[in-house]
PDB file of C-alpha atoms in Angstrom:
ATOM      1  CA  UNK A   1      17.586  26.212  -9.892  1.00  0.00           C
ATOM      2  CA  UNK A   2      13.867  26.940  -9.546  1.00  0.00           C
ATOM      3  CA  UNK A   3      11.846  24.567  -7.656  1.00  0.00           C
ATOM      4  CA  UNK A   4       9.546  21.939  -9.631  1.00  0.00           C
ATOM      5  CA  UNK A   5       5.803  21.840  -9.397  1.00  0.00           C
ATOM      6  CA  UNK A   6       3.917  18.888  -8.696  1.00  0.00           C
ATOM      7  CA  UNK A   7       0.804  16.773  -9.457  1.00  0.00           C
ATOM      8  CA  UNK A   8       0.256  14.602  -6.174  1.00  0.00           C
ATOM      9  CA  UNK A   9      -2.305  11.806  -6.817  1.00  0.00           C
ATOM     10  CA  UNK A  10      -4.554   9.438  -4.240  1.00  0.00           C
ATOM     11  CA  UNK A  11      -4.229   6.127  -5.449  1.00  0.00           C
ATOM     12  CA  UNK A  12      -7.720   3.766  -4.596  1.00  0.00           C
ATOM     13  CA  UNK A  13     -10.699   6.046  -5.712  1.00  0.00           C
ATOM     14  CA  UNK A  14      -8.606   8.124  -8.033  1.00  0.00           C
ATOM     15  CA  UNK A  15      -5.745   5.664 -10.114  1.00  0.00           C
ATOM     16  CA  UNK A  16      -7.718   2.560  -9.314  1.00  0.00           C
ATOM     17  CA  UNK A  17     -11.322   1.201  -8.092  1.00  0.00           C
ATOM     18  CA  UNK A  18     -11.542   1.768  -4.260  1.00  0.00           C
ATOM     19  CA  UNK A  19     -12.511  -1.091  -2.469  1.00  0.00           C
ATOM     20  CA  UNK A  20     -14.360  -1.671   0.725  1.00  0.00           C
ATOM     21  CA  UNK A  21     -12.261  -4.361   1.729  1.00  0.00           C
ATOM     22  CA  UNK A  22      -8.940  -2.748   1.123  1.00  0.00           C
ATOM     23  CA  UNK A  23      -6.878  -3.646  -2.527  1.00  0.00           C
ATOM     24  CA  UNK A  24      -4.968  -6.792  -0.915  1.00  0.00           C
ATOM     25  CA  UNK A  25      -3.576  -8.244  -4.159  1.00  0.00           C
ATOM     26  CA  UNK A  26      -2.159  -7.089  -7.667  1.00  0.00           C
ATOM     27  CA  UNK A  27      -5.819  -8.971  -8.835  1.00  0.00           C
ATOM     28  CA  UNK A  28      -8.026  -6.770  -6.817  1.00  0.00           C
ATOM     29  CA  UNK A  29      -6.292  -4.019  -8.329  1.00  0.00           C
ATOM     30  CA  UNK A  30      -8.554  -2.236 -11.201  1.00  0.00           C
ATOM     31  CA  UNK A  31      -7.422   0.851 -12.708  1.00  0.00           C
ATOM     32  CA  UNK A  32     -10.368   3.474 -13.058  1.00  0.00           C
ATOM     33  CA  UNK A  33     -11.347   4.390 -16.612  1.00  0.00           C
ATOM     34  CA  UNK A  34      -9.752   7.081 -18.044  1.00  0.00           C
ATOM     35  CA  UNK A  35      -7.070   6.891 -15.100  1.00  0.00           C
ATOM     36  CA  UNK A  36      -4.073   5.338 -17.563  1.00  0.00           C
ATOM     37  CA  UNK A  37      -4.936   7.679 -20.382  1.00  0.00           C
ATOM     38  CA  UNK A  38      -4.683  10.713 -17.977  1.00  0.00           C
ATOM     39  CA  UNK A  39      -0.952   9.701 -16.500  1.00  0.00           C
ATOM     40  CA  UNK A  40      -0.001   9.128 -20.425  1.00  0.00           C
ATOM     41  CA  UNK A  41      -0.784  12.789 -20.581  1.00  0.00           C
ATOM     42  CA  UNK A  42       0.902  13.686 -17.442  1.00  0.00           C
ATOM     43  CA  UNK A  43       3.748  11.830 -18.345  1.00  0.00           C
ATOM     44  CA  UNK A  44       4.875  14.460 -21.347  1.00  0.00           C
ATOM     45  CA  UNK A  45       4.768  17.278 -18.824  1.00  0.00           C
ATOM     46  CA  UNK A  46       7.497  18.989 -16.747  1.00  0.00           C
ATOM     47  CA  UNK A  47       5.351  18.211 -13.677  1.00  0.00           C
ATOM     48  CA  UNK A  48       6.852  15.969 -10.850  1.00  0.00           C
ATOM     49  CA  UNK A  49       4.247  13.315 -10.394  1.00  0.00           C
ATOM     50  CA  UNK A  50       3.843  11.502  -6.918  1.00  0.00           C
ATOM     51  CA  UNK A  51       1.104   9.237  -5.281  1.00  0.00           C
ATOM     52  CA  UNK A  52      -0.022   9.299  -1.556  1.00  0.00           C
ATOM     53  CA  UNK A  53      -2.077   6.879  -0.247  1.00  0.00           C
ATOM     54  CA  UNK A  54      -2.954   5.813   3.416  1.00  0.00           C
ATOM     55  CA  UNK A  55      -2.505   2.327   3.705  1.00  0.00           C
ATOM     56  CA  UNK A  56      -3.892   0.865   6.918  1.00  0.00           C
ATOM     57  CA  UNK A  57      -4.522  -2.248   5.831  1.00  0.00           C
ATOM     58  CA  UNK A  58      -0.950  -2.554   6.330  1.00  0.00           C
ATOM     59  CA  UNK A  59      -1.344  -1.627  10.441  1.00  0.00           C
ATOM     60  CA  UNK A  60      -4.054  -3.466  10.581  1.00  0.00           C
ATOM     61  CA  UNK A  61      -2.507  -6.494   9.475  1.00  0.00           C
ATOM     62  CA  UNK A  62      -4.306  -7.209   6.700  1.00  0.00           C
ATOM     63  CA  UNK A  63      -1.493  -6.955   4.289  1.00  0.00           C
ATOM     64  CA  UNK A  64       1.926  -7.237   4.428  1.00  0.00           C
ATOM     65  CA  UNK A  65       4.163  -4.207   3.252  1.00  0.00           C
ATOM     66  CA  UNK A  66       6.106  -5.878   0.999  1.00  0.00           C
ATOM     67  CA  UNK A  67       2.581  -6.966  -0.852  1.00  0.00           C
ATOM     68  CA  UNK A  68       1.586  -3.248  -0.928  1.00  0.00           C
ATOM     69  CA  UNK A  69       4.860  -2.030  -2.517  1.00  0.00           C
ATOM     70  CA  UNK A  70       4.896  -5.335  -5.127  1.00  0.00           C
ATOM     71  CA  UNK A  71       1.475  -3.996  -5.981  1.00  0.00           C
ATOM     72  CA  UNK A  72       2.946  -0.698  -6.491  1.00  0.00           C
ATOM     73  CA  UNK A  73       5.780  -2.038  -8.678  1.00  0.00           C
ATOM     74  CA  UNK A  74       3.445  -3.558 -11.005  1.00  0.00           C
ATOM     75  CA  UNK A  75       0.981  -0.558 -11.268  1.00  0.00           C
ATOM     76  CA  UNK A  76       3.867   1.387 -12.190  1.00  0.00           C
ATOM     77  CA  UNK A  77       4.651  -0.926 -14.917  1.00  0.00           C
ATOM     78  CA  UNK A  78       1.225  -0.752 -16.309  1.00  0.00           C
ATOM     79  CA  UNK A  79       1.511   3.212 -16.282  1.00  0.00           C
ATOM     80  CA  UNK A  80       5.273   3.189 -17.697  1.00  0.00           C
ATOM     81  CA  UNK A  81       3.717   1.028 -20.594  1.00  0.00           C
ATOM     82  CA  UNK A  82       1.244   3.642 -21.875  1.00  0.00           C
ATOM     83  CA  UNK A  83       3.987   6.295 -21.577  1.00  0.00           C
ATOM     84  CA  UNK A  84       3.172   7.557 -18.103  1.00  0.00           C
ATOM     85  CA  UNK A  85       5.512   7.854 -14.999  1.00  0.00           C
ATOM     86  CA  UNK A  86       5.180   7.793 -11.574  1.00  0.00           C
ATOM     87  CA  UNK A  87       8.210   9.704  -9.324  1.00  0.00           C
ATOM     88  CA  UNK A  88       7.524   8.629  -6.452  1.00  0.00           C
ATOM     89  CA  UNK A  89       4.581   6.775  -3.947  1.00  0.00           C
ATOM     90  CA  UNK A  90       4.650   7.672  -0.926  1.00  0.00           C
ATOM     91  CA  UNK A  91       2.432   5.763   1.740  1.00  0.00           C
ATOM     92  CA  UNK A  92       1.365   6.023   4.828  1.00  0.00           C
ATOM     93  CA  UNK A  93       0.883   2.541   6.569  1.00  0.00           C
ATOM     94  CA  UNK A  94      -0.211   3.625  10.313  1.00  0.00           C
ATOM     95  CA  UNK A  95      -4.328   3.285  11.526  1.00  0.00           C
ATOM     96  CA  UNK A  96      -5.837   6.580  12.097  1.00  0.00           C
ATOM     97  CA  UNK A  97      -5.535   5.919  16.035  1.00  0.00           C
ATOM     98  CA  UNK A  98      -1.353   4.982  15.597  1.00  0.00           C
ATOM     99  CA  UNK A  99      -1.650   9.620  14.861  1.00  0.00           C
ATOM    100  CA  UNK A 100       1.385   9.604  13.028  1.00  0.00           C
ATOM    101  CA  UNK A 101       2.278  12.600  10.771  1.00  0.00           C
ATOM    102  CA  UNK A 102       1.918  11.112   7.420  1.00  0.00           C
ATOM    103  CA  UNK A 103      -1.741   9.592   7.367  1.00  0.00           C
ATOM    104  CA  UNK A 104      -3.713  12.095   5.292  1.00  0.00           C
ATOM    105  CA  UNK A 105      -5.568  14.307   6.064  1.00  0.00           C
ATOM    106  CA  UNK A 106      -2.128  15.169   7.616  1.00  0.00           C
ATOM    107  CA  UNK A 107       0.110  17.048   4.960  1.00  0.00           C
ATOM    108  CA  UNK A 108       3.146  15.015   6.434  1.00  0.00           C
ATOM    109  CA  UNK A 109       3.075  12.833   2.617  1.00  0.00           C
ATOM    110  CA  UNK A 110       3.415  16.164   0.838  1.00  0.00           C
ATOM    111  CA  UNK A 111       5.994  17.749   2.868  1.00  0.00           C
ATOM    112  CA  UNK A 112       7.841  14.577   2.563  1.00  0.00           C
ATOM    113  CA  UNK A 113       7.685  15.007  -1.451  1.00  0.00           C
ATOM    114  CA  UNK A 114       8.304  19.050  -1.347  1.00  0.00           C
ATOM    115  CA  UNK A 115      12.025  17.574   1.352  1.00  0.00           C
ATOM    116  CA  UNK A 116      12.878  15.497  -1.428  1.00  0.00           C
ATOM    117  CA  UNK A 117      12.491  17.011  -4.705  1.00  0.00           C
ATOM    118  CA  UNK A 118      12.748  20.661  -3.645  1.00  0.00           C
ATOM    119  CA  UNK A 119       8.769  21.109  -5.018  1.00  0.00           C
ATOM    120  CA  UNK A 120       6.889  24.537  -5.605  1.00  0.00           C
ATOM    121  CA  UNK A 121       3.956  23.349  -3.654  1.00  0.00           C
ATOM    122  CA  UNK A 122       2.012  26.642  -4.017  1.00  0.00           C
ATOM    123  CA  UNK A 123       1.810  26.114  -7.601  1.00  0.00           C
ATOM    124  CA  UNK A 124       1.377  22.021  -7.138  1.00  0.00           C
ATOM    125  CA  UNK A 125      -2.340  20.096  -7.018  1.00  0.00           C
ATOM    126  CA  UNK A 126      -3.874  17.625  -5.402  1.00  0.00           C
ATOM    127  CA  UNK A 127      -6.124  15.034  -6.965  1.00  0.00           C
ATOM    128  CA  UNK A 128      -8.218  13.136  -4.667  1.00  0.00           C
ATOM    129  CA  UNK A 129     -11.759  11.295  -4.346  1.00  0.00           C
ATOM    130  CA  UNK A 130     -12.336  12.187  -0.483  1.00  0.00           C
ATOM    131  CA  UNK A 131     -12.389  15.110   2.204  1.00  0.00           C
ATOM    132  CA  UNK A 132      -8.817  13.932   3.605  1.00  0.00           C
ATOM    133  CA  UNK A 133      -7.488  14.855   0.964  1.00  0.00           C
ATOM    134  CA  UNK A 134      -8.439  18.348   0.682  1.00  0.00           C
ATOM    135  CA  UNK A 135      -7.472  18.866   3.830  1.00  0.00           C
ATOM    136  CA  UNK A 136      -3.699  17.414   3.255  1.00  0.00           C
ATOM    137  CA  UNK A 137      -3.552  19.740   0.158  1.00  0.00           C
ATOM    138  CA  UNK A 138      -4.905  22.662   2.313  1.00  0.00           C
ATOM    139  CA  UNK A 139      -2.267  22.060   4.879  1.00  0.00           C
ATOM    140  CA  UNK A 140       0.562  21.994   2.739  1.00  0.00           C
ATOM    141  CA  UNK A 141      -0.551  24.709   0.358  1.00  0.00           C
ATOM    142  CA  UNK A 142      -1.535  22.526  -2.486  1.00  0.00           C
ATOM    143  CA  UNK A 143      -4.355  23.487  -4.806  1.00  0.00           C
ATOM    144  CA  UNK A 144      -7.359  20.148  -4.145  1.00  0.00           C
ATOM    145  CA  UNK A 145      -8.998  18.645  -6.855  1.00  0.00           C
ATOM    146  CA  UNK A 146     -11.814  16.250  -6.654  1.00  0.00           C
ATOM    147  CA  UNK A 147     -12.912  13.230  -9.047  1.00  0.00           C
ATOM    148  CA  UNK A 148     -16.252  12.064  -8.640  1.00  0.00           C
ATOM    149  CA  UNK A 149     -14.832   8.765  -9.074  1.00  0.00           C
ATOM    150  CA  UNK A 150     -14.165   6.520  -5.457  1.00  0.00           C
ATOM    151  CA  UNK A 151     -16.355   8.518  -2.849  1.00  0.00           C
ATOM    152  CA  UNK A 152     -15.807  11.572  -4.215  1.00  0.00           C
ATOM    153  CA  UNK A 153     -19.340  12.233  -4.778  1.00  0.00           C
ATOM    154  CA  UNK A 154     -20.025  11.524  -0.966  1.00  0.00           C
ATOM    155  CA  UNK A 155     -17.363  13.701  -0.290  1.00  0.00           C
ATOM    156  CA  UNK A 156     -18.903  16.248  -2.036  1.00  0.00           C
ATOM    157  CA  UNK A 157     -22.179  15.638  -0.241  1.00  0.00           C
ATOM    158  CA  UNK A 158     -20.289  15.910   2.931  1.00  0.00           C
ATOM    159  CA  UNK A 159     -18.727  18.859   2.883  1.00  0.00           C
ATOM    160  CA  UNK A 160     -21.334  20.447   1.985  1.00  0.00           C
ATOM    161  CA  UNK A 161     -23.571  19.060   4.733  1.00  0.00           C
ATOM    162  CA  UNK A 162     -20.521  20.584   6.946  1.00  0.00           C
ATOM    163  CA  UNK A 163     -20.855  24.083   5.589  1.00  0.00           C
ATOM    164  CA  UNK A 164     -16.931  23.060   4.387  1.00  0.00           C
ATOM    165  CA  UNK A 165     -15.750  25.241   0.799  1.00  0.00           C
ATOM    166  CA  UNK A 166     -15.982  22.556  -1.971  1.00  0.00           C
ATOM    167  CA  UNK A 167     -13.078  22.556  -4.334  1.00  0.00           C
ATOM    168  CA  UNK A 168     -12.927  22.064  -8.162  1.00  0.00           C
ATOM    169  CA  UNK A 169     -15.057  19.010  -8.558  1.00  0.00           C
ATOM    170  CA  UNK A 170     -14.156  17.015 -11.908  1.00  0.00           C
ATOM    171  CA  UNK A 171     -16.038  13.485 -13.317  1.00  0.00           C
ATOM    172  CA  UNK A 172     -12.689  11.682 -13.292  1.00  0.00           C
ATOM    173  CA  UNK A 173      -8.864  11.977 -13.510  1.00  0.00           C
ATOM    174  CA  UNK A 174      -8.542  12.559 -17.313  1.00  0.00           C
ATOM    175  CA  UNK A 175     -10.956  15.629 -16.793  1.00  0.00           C
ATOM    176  CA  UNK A 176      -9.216  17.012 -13.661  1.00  0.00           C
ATOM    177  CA  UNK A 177      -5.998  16.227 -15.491  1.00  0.00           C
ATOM    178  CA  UNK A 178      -7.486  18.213 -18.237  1.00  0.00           C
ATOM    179  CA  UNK A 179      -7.866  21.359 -16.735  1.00  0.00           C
ATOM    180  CA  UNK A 180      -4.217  21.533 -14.566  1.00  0.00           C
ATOM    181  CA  UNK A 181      -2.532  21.119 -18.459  1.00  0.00           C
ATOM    182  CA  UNK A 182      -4.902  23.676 -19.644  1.00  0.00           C
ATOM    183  CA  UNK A 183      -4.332  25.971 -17.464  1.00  0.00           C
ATOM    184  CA  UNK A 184      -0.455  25.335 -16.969  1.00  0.00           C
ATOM    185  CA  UNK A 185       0.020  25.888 -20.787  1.00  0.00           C
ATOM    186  CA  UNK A 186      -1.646  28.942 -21.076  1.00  0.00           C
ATOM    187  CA  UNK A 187       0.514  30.208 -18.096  1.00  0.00           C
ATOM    188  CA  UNK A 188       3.699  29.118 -19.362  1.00  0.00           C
ATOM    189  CA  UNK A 189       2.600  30.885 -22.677  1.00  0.00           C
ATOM    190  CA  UNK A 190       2.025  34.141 -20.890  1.00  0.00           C
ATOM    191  CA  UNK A 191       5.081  33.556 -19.420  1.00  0.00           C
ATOM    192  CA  UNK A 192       7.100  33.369 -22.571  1.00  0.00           C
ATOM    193  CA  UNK A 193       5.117  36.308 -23.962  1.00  0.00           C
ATOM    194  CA  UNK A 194       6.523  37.952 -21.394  1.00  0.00           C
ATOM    195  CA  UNK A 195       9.930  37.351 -21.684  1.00  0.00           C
ATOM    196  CA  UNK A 196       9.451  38.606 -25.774  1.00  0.00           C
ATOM    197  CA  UNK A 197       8.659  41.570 -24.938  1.00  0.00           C
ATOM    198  CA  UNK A 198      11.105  42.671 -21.961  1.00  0.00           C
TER     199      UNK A 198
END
């Protein structure tokens, strides 16, 4: 059985409007424009489709877990009613000082995914609004994608104030999303072209 590729997504910034103050209920929680359209679109696809997010508020104790993941549950309803799906989420819920393995811009999150549903990661992407995440995708050898939604345009700013390689920079999900399906289609044609001829 051939492994599965993957579309791993950061939730505040990229799925819904990142807040300052952390997203502490279901009502602070604003999908981005454009984010529920693109997961429609994903959802017709043969890619596995995952969300990591760091979650300190959670170690912090500004939110409970069971808050987070009820907040979860309902965004995945949302998503599930315009046709989308979501796999799996996978959060991490330590501060940045707890150094666990999981807080992006550790690549624990996508490891954890590739353990579980045997993923091609080499052939998976990462969509994110902030440098973190291109460095989890790096890590795990995940292609990074960046929205200009969230901080992504700071991020952008940043890395190149750092002399750091800017990835693919897109103006929101539905764009980024455009381009993986784009470019997956036209290799899966070639593919099957292939296959014709030998």
């Amino acid at each position: 059985m051939s492994k599965q590729r993957a579309i791993f997504l950061d939730r505040d910034g990229v799925i819904n409007i990142n807040r300052v103050d952390h997203v502490r209920t279901w009502q602070e929680f604003v999908f981005e424009e454009g984010s529920l359209k693109a997961l429609a679109r994903l959802g017709a696809t043969d890619f596995r489709i995952f969300i990591i997010t760091n979650q300190a508020a959670i170690g912090r104790g500004l939110v409970a877990r069971e808050t987070v993941e009820e907040i979860h549950a309902r965004m995945i309803h949302e998503i599930e009613r315009v046709g989308g799906r979501i796999d799996r989420v996978y959060y991490c819920p330590h501060k940045p000082e707890d150094n666990c393995d999981c807080r992006k811009p550790s690549p624990g999150m996508l490891w954890r995914g590739r353990d579980d549903f045997e993923l091609d990661l080499a052939h998976s992407f990462l969509i994110g609004d902030w440098i973190d995440d291109v460095r989890a995708a790096q890590g795990a050898g995940v292609t990074p994608f960046l929205v200009q939604t969230g901080r992504g345009k700071r991020a952008v700013e940043e890395m190149r104030a750092r002399g750091m390689n800017v990835p693919a920079v897109f103006e929101n999900l539905d764009d980024a999303v455009t381009e993986i399906l784009q470019g997956a289609y036209a290799q899966n044609s070639v593919r099957r072209m292939e296959k014709k001829e030998t």
